[in-house]
Coordinates of C-alpha atoms in Angstrom, one line a residue:
M17 CA 157.9 307.1 115.0
I18 CA 161.3 305.6 115.6
P19 CA 162.1 302.4 113.6
S20 CA 163.4 299.4 115.4
C21 CA 166.6 299.8 117.1
S22 CA 168.6 297.7 114.6
E23 CA 171.3 298.0 112.0
S24 CA 169.4 300.6 110.0
L25 CA 168.8 303.1 112.7
N26 CA 170.5 306.4 112.1
L27 CA 170.7 308.7 115.3
F28 CA 172.7 311.5 113.5
R29 CA 170.6 314.7 113.2
S30 CA 171.8 318.0 111.8
Y31 CA 169.5 319.7 114.1
K32 CA 168.6 319.7 117.9
S33 CA 165.0 318.4 118.3
G34 CA 163.1 318.9 121.4
N35 CA 162.8 315.4 122.3
D36 CA 165.5 312.9 122.9
S37 CA 163.1 310.2 124.1
D38 CA 163.5 308.1 120.8
L39 CA 167.1 307.1 122.0
A40 CA 165.7 306.2 125.4
K41 CA 163.4 303.8 123.8
C42 CA 166.4 302.0 122.2
F43 CA 167.8 301.2 125.6
N44 CA 164.6 299.8 127.0
D45 CA 166.0 296.2 126.7
Y46 CA 169.0 297.4 128.7
P47 CA 167.9 298.7 132.1
C48 CA 170.4 300.2 134.4
K49 CA 171.2 297.8 137.3
K50 CA 173.4 300.1 139.2
D51 CA 175.0 303.4 138.8
Q52 CA 178.5 303.7 137.2
K53 CA 181.2 305.9 138.3
S54 CA 183.2 305.6 135.2
I55 CA 183.3 304.4 131.5
H56 CA 186.5 303.7 129.5
I57 CA 186.2 302.6 125.9
N58 CA 189.0 301.6 123.5
C59 CA 187.0 302.8 120.4
G60 CA 187.5 300.2 117.7
G61 CA 190.0 298.2 119.7
V62 CA 190.4 295.3 122.1
E63 CA 190.0 295.4 125.9
A64 CA 193.2 297.3 127.3
R65 CA 194.4 297.7 130.8
I66 CA 196.2 300.9 131.4
G67 CA 197.1 301.4 135.2
D68 CA 194.2 300.8 137.1
K69 CA 191.7 301.5 134.2
V70 CA 190.3 298.8 131.9
Y71 CA 189.2 300.1 128.6
E72 CA 186.3 298.0 127.4
A73 CA 186.5 296.4 123.8
D74 CA 184.7 298.0 121.1
Q75 CA 185.0 295.8 118.0
E76 CA 181.6 295.7 116.6
P77 CA 182.1 296.2 112.7
A78 CA 179.6 299.1 112.5
G79 CA 178.4 300.3 109.2
P80 CA 176.9 303.1 107.2
A81 CA 173.9 303.5 109.7
K82 CA 174.1 301.5 112.7
F83 CA 173.0 301.9 116.4
H84 CA 174.8 299.4 118.9
P85 CA 173.7 299.4 122.6
L86 CA 176.9 297.2 123.4
R87 CA 176.7 297.3 127.1
A88 CA 174.2 298.2 129.4
H89 CA 175.8 301.4 130.3
W90 CA 177.2 302.5 126.9
G91 CA 176.6 302.1 123.1
F92 CA 177.2 304.1 119.9
S93 CA 175.7 305.3 116.7
S94 CA 177.7 305.2 113.4
T95 CA 176.6 307.0 110.4
G96 CA 178.3 307.4 106.8
N97 CA 179.7 305.3 104.2
I98 CA 182.9 305.6 102.0
L99 CA 181.7 304.7 98.4
E100 CA 185.1 303.8 97.1
S101 CA 185.7 301.3 99.9
K102 CA 184.6 297.6 99.8
E103 CA 185.4 297.3 103.6
H104 CA 182.4 297.2 105.8
T105 CA 183.9 297.3 109.2
H106 CA 184.6 301.2 109.8
I107 CA 187.6 300.1 111.8
V108 CA 191.1 300.9 110.7
N109 CA 194.5 299.5 112.0
N110 CA 197.7 301.5 112.4
V111 CA 200.4 300.0 110.4
S112 CA 203.4 302.1 111.8
R113 CA 205.5 301.4 114.8
L114 CA 204.2 303.2 117.9
T115 CA 206.4 304.4 120.8
M116 CA 204.3 306.5 122.7
K117 CA 203.0 305.8 126.2
D118 CA 199.7 303.7 126.1
A119 CA 200.3 302.7 122.5
E120 CA 197.6 299.9 122.7
L121 CA 194.9 302.8 122.7
Y122 CA 196.0 304.0 119.3
T123 CA 196.7 300.8 117.3
V124 CA 193.0 300.5 116.1
A125 CA 190.4 303.2 115.7
R126 CA 186.7 303.4 114.8
F127 CA 186.2 305.7 112.0
S128 CA 183.3 307.3 110.1
P129 CA 183.0 309.7 107.2
L130 CA 180.1 311.5 108.9
S131 CA 179.4 310.8 112.5
I132 CA 180.1 308.4 115.4
T133 CA 178.2 309.1 118.6
Y134 CA 178.9 307.4 122.1
Y135 CA 176.3 307.2 124.6
G136 CA 177.2 306.9 128.3
R137 CA 174.5 305.8 130.5
C138 CA 173.7 304.9 134.1
L139 CA 176.3 307.3 135.5
A140 CA 175.7 308.3 138.9
N141 CA 175.2 312.0 139.7
G142 CA 178.5 313.8 140.4
R143 CA 181.5 315.5 138.9
Y144 CA 183.6 313.7 136.3
T145 CA 186.8 314.3 134.3
V146 CA 186.5 313.5 130.8
T147 CA 189.7 312.4 129.0
L148 CA 189.6 311.9 125.3
H149 CA 192.3 310.3 123.4
F150 CA 192.9 311.3 119.7
A151 CA 195.5 310.2 117.2
E152 CA 195.7 310.4 113.4
I153 CA 196.9 306.8 112.8
V154 CA 196.5 306.5 109.1
F155 CA 198.5 308.8 107.0
R156 CA 199.0 308.2 103.3
D157 CA 201.3 310.1 100.9
N158 CA 199.1 310.1 97.8
K159 CA 197.6 313.5 97.6
S160 CA 194.1 311.9 97.8
Y161 CA 191.5 313.0 100.5
H162 CA 192.8 310.2 102.5
S163 CA 196.3 312.2 103.0
L164 CA 194.9 315.8 103.7
G165 CA 195.1 315.4 107.5
R166 CA 192.1 317.5 108.0
R167 CA 190.2 315.5 110.5
A168 CA 187.8 317.6 112.7
F169 CA 186.3 316.4 115.7
D170 CA 183.3 318.1 117.3
V171 CA 183.2 316.8 120.9
Y172 CA 179.7 317.3 122.5
I173 CA 179.3 316.7 126.3
Q174 CA 176.1 317.1 127.9
V175 CA 176.3 318.8 131.4
E176 CA 173.1 320.0 133.0
C177 CA 171.2 320.1 129.7
S178 CA 173.7 322.3 127.8
Y179 CA 176.4 321.3 125.6
F180 CA 180.0 322.2 125.6
L181 CA 181.9 322.0 122.1
R182 CA 185.4 322.1 121.1
I183 CA 186.5 321.4 117.5
F184 CA 189.9 319.5 117.4
W185 CA 192.0 319.7 114.2
I186 CA 194.4 316.7 114.9
Y187 CA 196.9 317.2 112.0
R188 CA 197.3 321.0 112.7
C189 CA 197.8 320.5 116.3
F190 CA 200.5 317.8 115.4
L191 CA 202.3 320.1 113.3
E192 CA 202.2 323.2 115.6

């Protein structure tokens, strides 16, 4: 039985169950009014306009185990807590000067020590191009686990009931 779709709901699983209907129940209050042809999210940041695309704001503080159906067509689940941190927002800010193209997408980011899962909904049937923007925006030179630069991203995209997986090592790609 699924708990209420509230701040304490943890949707992270270490295994693939045969039934994903629990997640669907959480969206019952958010019916699809029309099919979407695209979704652009500025994860952790404010709304940003890049060319003809508007990246929707994603500034919900999140926390160690929360589910957020922020819009009718997307939401996210965040799990994990950093014990040494007194911060409860799970959003980090870049403190260095950014000179790359579209820097507004890299000034703030959502983070989690365990898992962040974004759910896109109400997408019309068809072919899509998926573009993911990754950047390591917090570097520390203090030899702690913060400074190791070993961020791994497992990216799962469901296509016709199968998943494609690619692991991104941000710091290694940056150095090579």
